Coordinates of C-alpha atoms and ligand atoms in Angstrom, one line a residue:
Chain A
X1 CA -0.1 0.2 0.4
X2 CA 1.9 3.1 -1.0
X3 CA -1.0 5.8 -0.6
X4 CA -4.5 4.1 1.4
X5 CA -7.8 5.4 1.0
X6 CA -9.6 6.4 3.7
X7 CA -11.6 2.7 3.3
X8 CA -7.9 1.3 3.8
X9 CA -7.8 3.2 6.8
X10 CA -11.1 2.8 8.3
X11 CA -11.1 -1.4 7.6
X12 CA -7.3 -1.1 9.3
X13 CA -9.7 0.0 12.1
X14 CA -12.7 -2.4 12.1
X15 CA -10.5 -4.8 11.6
X16 CA -8.5 -4.1 14.7
X17 CA -11.6 -4.8 16.8
X18 CA -12.6 -7.9 15.5
X19 CA -9.1 -9.2 16.4
X20 CA -9.8 -7.9 19.7
X21 CA -12.9 -9.9 19.9
X22 CA -12.8 -13.0 18.4
X23 CA -9.0 -13.0 20.4
X24 CA -6.7 -12.4 17.5
X25 CA -3.9 -10.6 19.8
X26 CA -0.5 -11.9 18.1
X27 CA -2.1 -10.8 14.6
X28 CA -2.8 -7.2 17.0
X29 CA 0.2 -6.8 18.3
X30 CA 1.4 -7.0 14.6
X31 CA -0.8 -3.9 13.8
X32 CA 1.6 -1.6 16.2
X33 CA 4.9 0.0 15.3
X34 CA 7.8 -0.2 17.8
X35 CA 7.1 1.7 20.1
X36 CA 3.2 2.9 19.5
X37 CA 1.7 3.3 22.7
X38 CA -2.4 2.8 24.2
X39 CA -3.0 5.1 26.7
X40 CA -6.4 5.5 28.3
X41 CA -7.0 8.6 30.4
X42 CA -8.1 8.2 33.4
X43 CA -9.4 12.0 33.6
X44 CA -11.7 13.5 30.9
X45 CA -9.3 15.9 28.4
X46 CA -7.0 14.5 30.0
X47 CA -3.6 16.2 28.5
X48 CA -0.6 14.0 29.9
X49 CA -0.1 10.0 30.0
X50 CA 3.3 10.6 31.4
X51 CA 2.8 12.9 34.8
X52 CA -1.1 12.3 36.2
X53 CA -3.2 8.3 36.3
X54 CA -3.5 7.5 33.6
X55 CA -6.0 3.4 33.5
X56 CA -3.6 2.4 30.9
X57 CA -0.4 3.5 29.5
X58 CA 1.3 0.6 27.9
X59 CA 4.0 0.1 26.2
X60 CA 4.9 -3.3 24.0
X61 CA 6.4 -4.8 26.3
X62 CA 3.3 -4.3 28.6
X63 CA 0.6 -5.5 26.2
X64 CA 2.4 -8.0 25.6
X65 CA 2.0 -9.1 28.9
X66 CA -0.9 -8.0 29.1
X67 CA -3.0 -10.2 26.5
X68 CA 0.1 -13.4 27.1
X69 CA -1.6 -13.4 30.8
X70 CA -5.1 -13.6 29.2
X71 CA -4.5 -17.6 28.8
X72 CA -2.2 -18.1 31.7
X73 CA -2.7 -21.2 33.2
X74 CA -2.7 -20.3 36.3
X75 CA -4.8 -16.7 35.1
X76 CA -7.5 -16.5 38.3
X77 CA -10.2 -13.0 37.0
X78 CA -9.8 -15.0 33.4
X79 CA -11.6 -18.7 34.9
X80 CA -14.2 -18.1 33.3
X81 CA -13.2 -16.0 30.9
X82 CA -14.0 -13.1 29.6
X83 CA -15.7 -11.5 26.3
X84 CA -16.1 -8.7 24.4
X85 CA -17.6 -7.1 21.5
X86 CA -16.8 -3.6 20.0
X87 CA -19.2 -2.0 17.8
X88 CA -18.4 1.1 15.7
X89 CA -19.8 3.7 14.7
X90 CA -18.1 5.0 11.5
X91 CA -14.6 6.1 12.0
X92 CA -14.0 9.6 11.4
X93 CA -10.5 10.6 9.1
X94 CA -10.0 13.5 10.3
X95 CA -5.4 13.1 8.8
X96 CA -4.5 11.9 5.6
X97 CA -0.9 13.3 5.4
X98 CA 0.1 10.7 2.9
X99 CA 3.5 13.0 2.5
X100 CA 4.1 12.2 6.1
X101 CA 2.5 8.6 5.8
X102 CA 0.5 9.8 8.4
X103 CA -3.0 9.6 8.9
X104 CA -5.2 10.0 12.2
X105 CA -9.0 8.8 13.1
X106 CA -11.6 8.8 15.9
X107 CA -14.3 5.5 16.0
X108 CA -16.5 6.4 18.6
X109 CA -17.5 3.1 19.9
X110 CA -19.9 1.5 22.2
X111 CA -17.7 -1.3 24.0
X112 CA -19.1 -5.0 26.0
X113 CA -17.8 -7.3 27.7
X114 CA -18.8 -10.3 29.5
X115 CA -18.2 -12.7 32.7
X116 CA -19.8 -14.7 33.7
X117 CA -23.2 -13.5 35.4
X118 CA -22.5 -9.6 35.7
X119 CA -21.8 -8.0 32.1
X120 CA -21.0 -3.9 31.7
X121 CA -21.1 -1.5 28.1
X122 CA -18.9 1.8 27.7
X123 CA -19.3 4.4 25.3
X124 CA -15.9 4.5 23.4
X125 CA -14.6 7.4 21.6
X126 CA -10.6 6.2 20.6
X127 CA -7.9 8.5 18.1
X128 CA -6.4 6.7 16.5
X129 CA -2.9 7.9 14.7
X130 CA -1.3 5.7 12.3
X131 CA 1.1 6.3 9.9
X132 CA 2.9 4.1 6.9
X133 CA 5.1 1.6 7.9
X134 CA 6.8 -1.2 5.0
X135 CA 3.6 -0.1 3.1
X136 CA 1.7 -1.8 5.8
X137 CA -0.4 0.7 8.2
X138 CA 0.1 0.6 11.5
X139 CA -0.9 2.1 15.5
X140 CA 1.7 4.4 16.7
X141 CA -0.9 5.4 18.7
X142 CA -4.7 5.2 20.0
X143 CA -6.0 7.1 22.8
X144 CA -9.2 5.3 23.9
X145 CA -11.2 7.7 26.2
X146 CA -14.1 6.4 28.3
X147 CA -17.1 8.5 28.2
X148 CA -17.7 7.8 32.2
X149 CA -13.8 8.1 33.0
X150 CA -13.9 9.3 36.2
X151 CA -16.6 6.9 37.3
X152 CA -15.9 4.2 39.5
X153 CA -15.2 0.8 37.8
X154 CA -14.8 -3.2 38.3
X155 CA -12.9 -5.0 36.5
X156 CA -11.8 -4.1 33.6
X157 CA -9.9 -7.4 32.3
X158 CA -10.3 -6.8 28.2
X159 CA -9.3 -4.4 25.5
X160 CA -11.6 -2.1 24.7
Chain B
X1 CA -28.3 -13.4 63.2
X2 CA -29.0 -11.2 65.5
X3 CA -26.0 -9.5 67.2
X4 CA -26.8 -8.3 70.8
X5 CA -24.4 -4.0 70.4
X6 CA -22.7 -5.3 73.6
X7 CA -18.5 -6.0 74.0
X8 CA -19.2 -9.8 74.7
X9 CA -20.6 -9.8 71.5
X10 CA -18.0 -8.6 69.5
X11 CA -15.5 -10.4 72.3
X12 CA -17.9 -13.8 70.9
X13 CA -16.1 -12.4 67.0
X14 CA -12.4 -11.9 67.6
X15 CA -9.8 -14.6 69.0
X16 CA -6.6 -14.8 69.2
X17 CA -5.8 -16.2 65.7
X18 CA -9.0 -16.8 63.8
X19 CA -12.7 -14.1 62.6
X20 CA -15.9 -15.1 63.4
X21 CA -16.9 -14.7 59.5
X22 CA -20.3 -12.2 60.7
X23 CA -16.9 -9.5 60.4
X24 CA -17.0 -9.3 56.7
X25 CA -21.1 -10.7 56.1
X26 CA -22.7 -9.5 58.1
X27 CA -24.7 -6.0 57.0
X28 CA -25.6 -5.3 61.3
X29 CA -21.8 -5.9 61.8
X30 CA -21.5 -3.3 59.1
X31 CA -23.6 -1.7 60.2
X32 CA -21.8 -0.8 64.3
X33 CA -18.9 -0.6 62.6
X34 CA -20.1 2.5 60.8
X35 CA -21.3 4.1 63.9
X36 CA -18.9 2.5 66.6
X37 CA -15.6 1.6 64.9
X38 CA -15.4 5.3 62.0
X39 CA -16.2 6.7 64.4
X40 CA -15.0 6.0 67.6
X41 CA -11.3 6.2 64.9
X42 CA -9.2 8.9 63.9
X43 CA -10.2 8.2 60.3
X44 CA -8.3 10.2 57.3
X45 CA -10.1 12.4 54.7
X46 CA -7.9 14.3 52.5
X47 CA -4.6 16.2 51.7
X48 CA -4.2 19.4 52.4
X49 CA -3.3 20.8 48.6
X50 CA -6.8 19.0 47.4
X51 CA -7.8 22.8 49.0
X52 CA -5.3 25.5 48.8
X53 CA -6.5 28.0 48.9
X54 CA -9.9 29.6 51.2
X55 CA -13.2 28.5 50.5
X56 CA -12.4 25.0 49.0
X57 CA -13.6 22.9 49.3
X58 CA -13.6 18.1 48.9
X59 CA -16.0 16.0 50.1
X60 CA -15.6 12.6 50.8
X61 CA -16.9 10.5 53.5
X62 CA -15.9 9.3 56.9
X63 CA -17.6 5.6 56.6
X64 CA -20.9 6.3 55.5
X65 CA -20.8 10.2 56.1
X66 CA -20.9 12.3 53.1
X67 CA -18.5 14.9 54.7
X68 CA -16.8 17.8 53.6
X69 CA -13.5 19.1 53.5
X70 CA -13.0 22.6 53.6
X71 CA -10.8 25.8 54.0
X72 CA -11.8 28.4 56.2
X73 CA -11.3 32.0 56.2
X74 CA -8.8 31.7 58.8
X75 CA -6.6 29.4 56.0
X76 CA -7.3 26.5 59.3
X77 CA -9.1 23.3 57.3
X78 CA -12.7 22.2 58.6
X79 CA -13.8 19.2 57.8
X80 CA -18.5 19.5 59.0
X81 CA -21.2 16.9 57.9
X82 CA -22.3 17.5 54.3
X83 CA -25.9 18.2 55.3
X84 CA -28.3 21.2 56.0
X85 CA -28.9 21.8 59.5
X86 CA -32.9 21.9 57.9
X87 CA -34.2 19.7 55.5
X88 CA -30.2 17.3 55.3
X89 CA -30.0 18.1 51.8
X90 CA -25.7 17.9 51.0
X91 CA -24.8 21.1 51.0
X92 CA -21.4 20.1 47.9
X93 CA -21.9 17.7 46.2
X94 CA -19.8 17.9 43.3
X95 CA -16.6 16.2 44.3
X96 CA -14.3 19.3 44.5
X97 CA -14.7 22.8 44.1
X98 CA -14.6 27.2 45.6
X99 CA -17.5 27.8 47.3
X100 CA -16.4 31.3 48.3
X101 CA -16.4 32.9 52.3
X102 CA -20.0 30.9 52.7
X103 CA -21.9 28.0 51.9
X104 CA -25.4 28.3 50.9
X105 CA -27.7 25.1 50.6
X106 CA -29.9 24.7 47.2
X107 CA -32.4 24.1 48.5
X108 CA -33.6 26.6 51.0
X109 CA -30.4 29.6 50.4
X110 CA -30.0 28.4 54.2
X111 CA -26.2 30.2 53.9
X112 CA -23.2 28.8 56.8
X113 CA -20.0 30.0 57.0
X114 CA -16.8 27.8 55.4
X115 CA -16.7 26.1 59.0
X116 CA -20.7 25.7 59.9
X117 CA -22.0 28.7 61.7
X118 CA -24.9 29.0 61.0
X119 CA -24.3 32.8 58.1
X120 CA -28.0 33.5 56.9
X121 CA -31.7 32.4 56.9
X122 CA -34.3 34.2 53.4
X123 CA -37.7 35.3 55.4
X124 CA -35.9 35.1 58.3
X125 CA -39.2 36.4 60.4
X126 CA -40.7 33.2 59.7
X127 CA -38.2 31.6 62.3
X128 CA -39.2 35.3 65.5
X129 CA -40.2 33.4 69.2
X130 CA -40.3 29.6 67.4
X131 CA -37.1 28.9 69.2
X132 CA -35.1 27.3 65.9
X133 CA -31.6 29.3 67.7
X134 CA -32.5 27.0 70.4
X135 CA -32.2 23.9 68.6
X136 CA -29.5 21.9 66.9
X137 CA -30.7 23.3 63.5
X138 CA -30.5 26.8 64.0
X139 CA -26.7 26.8 64.9
X140 CA -25.9 25.3 61.3
X141 CA -23.4 23.3 59.8
X142 CA -22.3 20.4 62.2
X143 CA -18.3 19.7 62.3
X144 CA -16.9 16.7 62.9
X145 CA -15.1 15.2 66.4
X146 CA -12.3 16.3 65.8
X147 CA -9.9 17.2 63.4
X148 CA -5.9 16.9 63.0
X149 CA -3.2 18.2 60.0
X150 CA -0.6 16.2 60.6
X151 CA 1.9 17.3 57.5
X152 CA -1.2 17.4 55.4
X153 CA -2.7 15.7 55.7
X154 CA -6.0 15.8 57.7
X155 CA -7.6 13.4 59.6
X156 CA -10.6 13.1 61.7
X157 CA -12.4 12.4 64.4
X158 CA -15.9 12.2 64.8
X159 CA -17.4 11.1 68.1
X160 CA -16.2 14.4 69.8
X161 CA -15.1 12.9 72.6
X162 CA -12.4 9.2 72.5
X163 CA -8.6 9.4 72.0
X164 CA -5.9 12.2 70.9
X165 CA -4.1 11.5 67.8
X166 CA -0.7 12.1 68.8
X167 CA -1.7 8.4 71.1
X168 CA -3.7 7.1 68.6
X169 CA -1.0 6.4 65.8
X170 CA 2.2 6.9 68.6
X171 CA 5.8 6.5 66.3
X172 CA 3.1 5.2 63.2
X173 CA 3.6 8.9 62.3
X174 CA 7.5 7.3 60.7
X175 CA 5.5 6.2 57.7
X176 CA 4.5 9.5 56.7
X177 CA 7.3 10.6 57.9
X178 CA 9.5 9.6 55.1
X179 CA 7.2 10.0 52.4
X180 CA 7.0 13.7 53.3
X181 CA 10.5 14.3 54.5
X182 CA 11.5 12.3 50.4
X183 CA 10.4 15.8 49.5
X184 CA 13.5 17.7 49.1
X185 CA 11.2 20.5 50.2
X186 CA 9.5 19.1 52.5
X187 CA 6.0 19.1 51.6
X188 CA 3.8 16.8 49.2
X189 CA 1.6 18.0 46.7
X190 CA -1.9 15.6 45.8
X191 CA -1.8 15.1 41.2
X192 CA -4.5 14.4 39.4
X193 CA -7.7 13.0 39.9
X194 CA -7.4 8.8 41.9
X195 CA -8.2 5.6 40.3
X196 CA -12.0 4.3 41.6
X197 CA -10.8 0.9 41.6
X198 CA -15.1 -0.5 42.6
X199 CA -14.5 -4.4 44.9
X200 CA -17.8 -6.4 45.6
X201 CA -16.1 -7.1 49.3
X202 CA -16.5 -6.3 52.9
X203 CA -13.2 -4.1 53.1
X204 CA -11.3 -5.4 56.0
X205 CA -10.4 -7.5 53.2
X206 CA -7.9 -5.3 51.2
X207 CA -7.4 -3.6 54.7
X208 CA -5.4 -7.7 55.2
X209 CA -4.1 -8.2 52.4
X210 CA -1.6 -4.5 52.2
X211 CA 0.6 -6.3 54.1
X212 CA -0.3 -10.0 53.4
X213 CA 3.4 -11.1 52.1
X214 CA 2.5 -14.2 51.5
X215 CA 0.4 -14.1 48.5
X216 CA 2.2 -12.1 45.7
X217 CA 3.8 -14.7 43.7
X218 CA 0.7 -16.9 44.1
X219 CA -2.4 -14.2 43.2
X220 CA 0.1 -12.7 40.2
X221 CA 2.5 -15.5 39.0
X222 CA -0.3 -14.6 36.2
X223 CA 1.1 -11.0 35.9
X224 CA 4.7 -11.5 37.4
X225 CA 5.5 -14.4 36.2
X226 CA 4.2 -13.5 32.9
X227 CA 6.5 -10.9 32.7
X228 CA 9.8 -12.4 34.2
X229 CA 8.8 -15.4 31.4
X230 CA 8.8 -13.1 28.6
X231 CA 11.3 -10.9 29.6
X232 CA 13.4 -14.3 30.0
X233 CA 12.5 -15.0 25.9
X234 CA 13.4 -11.4 24.6
X235 CA 16.3 -13.2 25.6
X236 CA 18.1 -9.5 25.0
X237 CA 22.6 -8.3 25.5
X238 CA 22.9 -7.6 29.6
X239 CA 23.2 -4.6 30.3
X240 CA 20.2 -3.7 28.5
X241 CA 17.4 -1.3 30.1
X242 CA 14.7 -3.8 31.3
X243 CA 11.1 -2.6 30.7
X244 CA 9.4 -0.5 33.1
X245 CA 7.4 -2.9 34.0
X246 CA 10.2 -5.2 34.7
X247 CA 11.0 -2.9 37.1
X248 CA 7.5 -2.0 39.0
X249 CA 5.3 -5.7 38.6
X250 CA 8.9 -8.1 37.9
X251 CA 9.4 -7.6 42.4
X252 CA 6.1 -10.0 42.7
X253 CA 7.6 -13.4 41.7
X254 CA 10.6 -12.5 44.9
X255 CA 10.1 -15.9 47.0
X256 CA 9.0 -16.1 50.1
X257 CA 12.5 -15.7 51.7
X258 CA 12.6 -12.3 50.6
X259 CA 9.2 -11.8 51.3
X260 CA 10.6 -13.3 55.1
X261 CA 13.4 -11.4 55.0
X262 CA 11.3 -7.7 54.5
X263 CA 9.8 -7.6 57.6
X264 CA 7.1 -6.6 59.1
X265 CA 6.6 -3.6 62.3
X266 CA 3.7 -3.6 64.3
X267 CA 2.4 -0.9 66.3
X268 CA -0.8 -0.2 68.9
X269 CA -4.2 0.9 67.5
X270 CA -3.9 -1.6 64.4
X271 CA -1.2 -0.1 62.6
X272 CA 1.5 -2.0 61.1
X273 CA 4.6 -1.8 57.9
X274 CA 5.6 -4.6 55.3
X275 CA 9.2 -3.6 54.4
X276 CA 11.2 -2.9 57.2
X277 CA 14.8 -3.8 56.2
X278 CA 14.3 -3.8 52.7
X279 CA 11.3 -4.1 50.4
X280 CA 10.0 -4.8 46.9
X281 CA 10.2 -0.3 45.5
X282 CA 14.3 -1.0 47.5
X283 CA 15.7 -1.8 44.0
X284 CA 14.2 1.2 41.7
X285 CA 16.4 2.9 39.3
X286 CA 18.0 6.3 40.4
X287 CA 17.2 9.6 40.0
X288 CA 19.9 11.5 37.8
X289 CA 20.2 14.8 40.4
X290 CA 17.8 14.3 42.8
X291 CA 20.3 12.1 45.8
X292 CA 22.2 15.2 44.9
X293 CA 18.4 18.2 46.2
X294 CA 18.3 15.1 49.3
X295 CA 21.9 16.1 49.9
X296 CA 22.1 19.6 50.0
X297 CA 18.0 19.8 52.0
X298 CA 18.7 18.3 54.5
X299 CA 23.2 17.1 54.3
X300 CA 24.6 13.8 53.3
X301 CA 23.8 12.6 57.1
X302 CA 19.9 13.1 57.2
X303 CA 19.4 12.0 53.3
X304 CA 20.5 9.1 53.2
X305 CA 18.7 8.7 56.3
X306 CA 15.2 9.4 54.5
X307 CA 16.3 7.3 51.2
X308 CA 17.4 4.0 52.3
X309 CA 13.6 3.9 54.1
X310 CA 11.8 1.5 51.8
X311 CA 9.0 0.2 53.5
X312 CA 6.2 -1.1 51.9
X313 CA 2.6 -0.6 51.9
X314 CA 1.8 1.5 55.9
X315 CA -1.8 0.3 57.1
X316 CA -3.3 3.5 59.1
X317 CA -6.1 1.3 61.2
X318 CA -9.0 2.1 60.0
X319 CA -8.8 2.5 56.6
X320 CA -5.2 3.7 54.4
X321 CA -2.2 2.6 52.9
X322 CA 0.7 5.0 52.1
X323 CA 3.5 3.7 49.8
X324 CA 6.6 6.0 51.2
X325 CA 8.7 5.3 48.4
X326 CA 6.8 5.7 45.3
X327 CA 4.1 8.3 47.4
X328 CA 0.9 6.8 47.1
X329 CA -2.2 6.6 49.1
X330 CA -4.5 4.1 49.5
X331 CA -8.6 4.7 50.5
X332 CA -10.6 1.5 50.7
X333 CA -13.9 3.0 51.8
X334 CA -17.0 1.0 53.2
X335 CA -19.2 0.9 51.0
X336 CA -21.8 -2.1 52.1
X337 CA -20.5 -5.2 54.0
X338 CA -19.9 -6.7 50.0
X339 CA -18.4 -3.4 49.2
X340 CA -15.6 -1.0 49.3
X341 CA -14.6 2.1 47.0
X342 CA -11.2 1.7 46.4
X343 CA -9.9 4.9 45.3
X344 CA -5.6 5.2 44.5
X345 CA -3.9 8.9 44.5
X346 CA -0.7 10.0 44.1
X347 CA 2.1 12.3 45.1
X348 CA 3.8 14.6 43.7
X349 CA 6.9 15.9 45.9
X350 CA 7.6 19.3 45.7
X351 CA 11.2 20.1 44.6
X352 CA 12.3 16.9 43.0
X353 CA 12.6 16.1 39.7
X354 CA 9.3 15.1 37.2
X355 CA 10.1 11.5 36.6
X356 CA 9.6 10.9 40.4
X357 CA 6.2 11.6 39.8
X358 CA 6.4 9.3 36.4
X359 CA 7.4 6.3 38.1
X360 CA 4.3 7.2 41.3
X361 CA 1.9 7.5 38.1
X362 CA 2.8 4.7 36.0
X363 CA 3.2 2.4 39.7
X364 CA -0.9 3.1 39.8
X365 CA -1.9 2.3 36.4
X366 CA -0.4 -0.8 36.6
X367 CA -1.2 -2.2 40.0
X368 CA -4.3 0.3 42.1
X369 CA -6.4 0.8 38.0
X370 CA -9.5 -1.1 37.5
X371 CA -7.5 -1.9 34.2
X372 CA -4.6 -3.3 36.5
X373 CA -3.4 -6.4 35.0
X374 CA -2.2 -7.1 38.0
X375 CA -5.5 -5.7 40.3
X376 CA -7.5 -8.3 38.9
X377 CA -5.9 -10.8 40.4
X378 CA -7.1 -9.3 43.7
X379 CA -10.4 -8.2 43.2
X380 CA -10.8 -12.2 41.8
X381 CA -9.4 -13.2 45.6
X382 CA -11.4 -10.5 47.4
X383 CA -15.0 -11.1 44.9
X384 CA -14.3 -15.3 45.6
X385 CA -13.0 -14.7 49.4
X386 CA -16.5 -12.9 50.2
X387 CA -18.5 -15.8 47.6
X388 CA -17.0 -18.6 50.2
X389 CA -17.1 -17.0 53.4
X390 CA -20.7 -18.3 52.8
X391 CA -20.2 -21.4 53.1
X392 CA -21.5 -22.7 56.5
X393 CA -19.2 -25.0 57.8
X394 CA -16.8 -22.8 58.7
X395 CA -17.9 -20.2 60.0
X396 CA -13.9 -18.3 61.3
X397 CA -10.9 -17.0 59.2
X398 CA -7.6 -17.6 59.7
X399 CA -4.6 -15.6 60.5
X400 CA -2.8 -17.9 62.4
X401 CA 1.0 -18.1 60.5
X402 CA 3.2 -17.0 63.5
X403 CA 1.8 -16.4 66.2
X404 CA 2.1 -17.6 69.2
X405 CA 0.6 -17.9 72.8
X406 CA 0.2 -14.2 74.5
X407 CA 1.0 -12.5 71.7
X408 CA 1.0 -9.2 72.9
X409 CA -0.1 -6.5 70.4
X410 CA -0.4 -3.3 72.0
X411 CA 3.1 -3.4 71.9
X412 CA 5.0 -2.4 69.2
X413 CA 7.7 -5.4 67.4
X414 CA 9.7 -6.4 64.5
X415 CA 9.1 -10.0 63.0
X416 CA 9.3 -12.3 59.9
X417 CA 7.8 -10.6 57.3
X418 CA 5.0 -13.4 56.6
X419 CA 3.7 -12.9 60.1
X420 CA -0.1 -12.7 59.8
X421 CA 1.0 -10.6 62.9
X422 CA -1.0 -7.4 61.2
X423 CA -3.9 -9.3 60.5
X424 CA -4.1 -9.8 64.2
X425 CA -3.0 -6.3 65.3
X426 CA -5.4 -4.8 63.2
X427 CA -8.5 -7.5 64.5
X428 CA -7.4 -6.9 67.7
X429 CA -7.6 -2.8 67.2
X430 CA -11.5 -3.7 65.8
X431 CA -11.9 -5.1 68.9
X432 CA -10.7 -2.0 70.7
X433 CA -12.6 1.0 69.2
X434 CA -16.1 -0.9 67.7
X435 CA -16.4 -1.6 71.9
X436 CA -14.9 1.0 72.6
X437 CA -18.4 2.6 73.9
X438 CA -20.8 -0.1 73.8
X439 CA -22.0 -1.2 76.9
X440 CA -20.5 -5.1 78.6
X441 CA -23.8 -7.1 77.7
X442 CA -23.1 -10.5 78.9
X443 CA -21.9 -13.5 77.2
X444 CA -22.4 -13.5 73.6
X445 CA -26.3 -14.8 72.3
X446 CA -26.0 -18.1 70.3
Ligands
FE2_1 FE1 -2.1 -8.0 45.3

């Protein structure tokens, strides 16, 4: 891919959500750049991921640890396993800079996670910073804002 | 079952090394805790940096009592019950704000000075000759029994009479001292909003877990063990800087001997800490410039003394824990016999490099967040226990590890770091402050 179209970007986001829902975590990890970070702020409109508490600000080591743990023999909070489900609104393509190979999208979605008799719903806004690397789109940063980020939550175990 | 509100009934629930499951499951015991235990002890309210200016307020709760921490016009911090003396409306419901020189109830506009005194009532002539000024309502918002600002940490005792602050905490205040002293200016500031993590379990399970050194290598094998394995599989050349997760999470996999040698210190009245000689916080990388700042502020000897402490978790009975070396406070707020809100706060060491704050924030999200892979397994254990305790075949919870006949919990002691003495210490204090204002009563009813 040399010049991704708007549809290419949107397909990428749908594919990513499907990987998470269906548990194809190796494929999902391969979507990231080496220094890509997954950020989930704790505060509404939080500007600084590092010097304030966030819910997540994970590098590739942490993300790999997170998904490998899910399948561990002694991962007690995943016995039984959780399942999740993303419903995406059609993403906005906010920036397409073909010269720099840089693309920004905003996707509103509903995220459902369930385990045993419990199920919860989160309303999310995800901002993806995508880059073109060796002809492939990669996630350089993903920021996921939870609408009720200041509410008290129980375990959120999979990846919104 | 019906529990009489007597000392004898409470004593029947706590033996030297086991406690009855009703302490965790009974709504009746929970109500008694709110009425007695949380009224007779000094409970953490908030930090002074949350209300830096006159009129700044912060709403929270002490036990199940809604309160407001507010900075009065004389600069002192007051703690008031958060209800209008008129109809009971909460005066403030946002978590934080500034009310100016007075509070004004949004229902009928009764207004109060920021120390609670009644300031004005609209159409006040309607109360002429009614004797309102002779009632509690006519005085204004009620203050809690006593308030103490200890180096920026605000504690309150709801009961007007009771144990004094210094007697209640004694030498345990050295952990707060150490956390504050780690700032070259001797000052902490709250940074950002707290993590808010809901647990469907009794609040005491969380407090006990803070000094439970025999669970990390078991319950957290899935996170800490996997971290170690991935790092080994990456097979990096010697000297490659380890990822942050290895510094923060991997030490949870330390062997039993490490936790044994860490040591536990207990103080009277239910306070205690893990990490006497060393701790899982001891091996963090050095932050450039920080040590020099500390030496400049305190001199070399004192600076080394301050930074040489690596206290892991300090429990302040009844319901907070602080981590001095990484400037955190966790508040275990009881919401019911089987419901606890955990707030995890972080502090900036005023004057210290920002890298320290970055590590503090990182620790908070990696370990204390509802999205934490470490927290997930802790919550799983608590909630399973909350459900399991309903089993009638066995009604006692055991806290016997390294118990010795006749142990004196009114004395400070330093012991093997895997002892459950601190848990026994908490139950000893539980009984003491639960029953301080109860009649003795007869033998417990069966
Ligand atoms: Fe734990």
